[in-house]
XYZ file of C-alpha atoms in Angstrom:
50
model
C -80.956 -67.049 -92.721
C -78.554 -65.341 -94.675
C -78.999 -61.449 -94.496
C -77.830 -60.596 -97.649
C -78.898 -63.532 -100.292
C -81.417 -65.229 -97.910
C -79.912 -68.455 -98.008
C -81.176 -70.333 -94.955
C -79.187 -72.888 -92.965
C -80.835 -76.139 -92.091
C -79.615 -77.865 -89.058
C -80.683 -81.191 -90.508
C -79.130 -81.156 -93.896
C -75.745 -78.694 -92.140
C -73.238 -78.300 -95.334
C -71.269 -81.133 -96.373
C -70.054 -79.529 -99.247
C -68.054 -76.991 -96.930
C -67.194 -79.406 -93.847
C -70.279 -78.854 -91.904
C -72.080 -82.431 -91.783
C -75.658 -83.035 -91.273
C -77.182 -82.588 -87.976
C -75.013 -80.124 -86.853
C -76.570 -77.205 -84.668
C -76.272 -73.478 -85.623
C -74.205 -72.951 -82.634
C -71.622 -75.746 -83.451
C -70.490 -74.301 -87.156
C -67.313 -72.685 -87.398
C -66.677 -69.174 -87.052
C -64.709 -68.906 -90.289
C -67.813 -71.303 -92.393
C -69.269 -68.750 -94.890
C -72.666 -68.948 -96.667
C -71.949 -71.372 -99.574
C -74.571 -68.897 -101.976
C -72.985 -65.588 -100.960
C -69.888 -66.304 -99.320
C -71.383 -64.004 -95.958
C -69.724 -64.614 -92.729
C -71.756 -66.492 -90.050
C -72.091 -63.284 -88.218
C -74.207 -62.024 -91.662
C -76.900 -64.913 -90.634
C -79.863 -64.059 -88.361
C -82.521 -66.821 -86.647
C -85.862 -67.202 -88.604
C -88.381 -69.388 -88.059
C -89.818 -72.005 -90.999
């Protein structure tokens, strides 16, 4: 989840829309992918549970 909009990352949907196809794990998006809502840096996301 994104820590300052709350935007949460699914694994299963990833984010075409910014080169991150579905099914991708957490782990395996880029370093430089920001949150498409906020534009936070992955670094800005913590894990949550849904």
């Amino acid at each position: 989840m994104c820590l300052i909009c709350g935007w949460i990352y699914d694994e299963d949907r990833g984010d075409p829309d910014h080169g991150v196809a579905p099914g991708t794990e957490w782990k395996a998006v880029p370093v430089n992918w920001t949150c498409p809502e906020c534009g936070a840096r992955k670094e800005d996301f913590e894990m949550v549970q849904i």
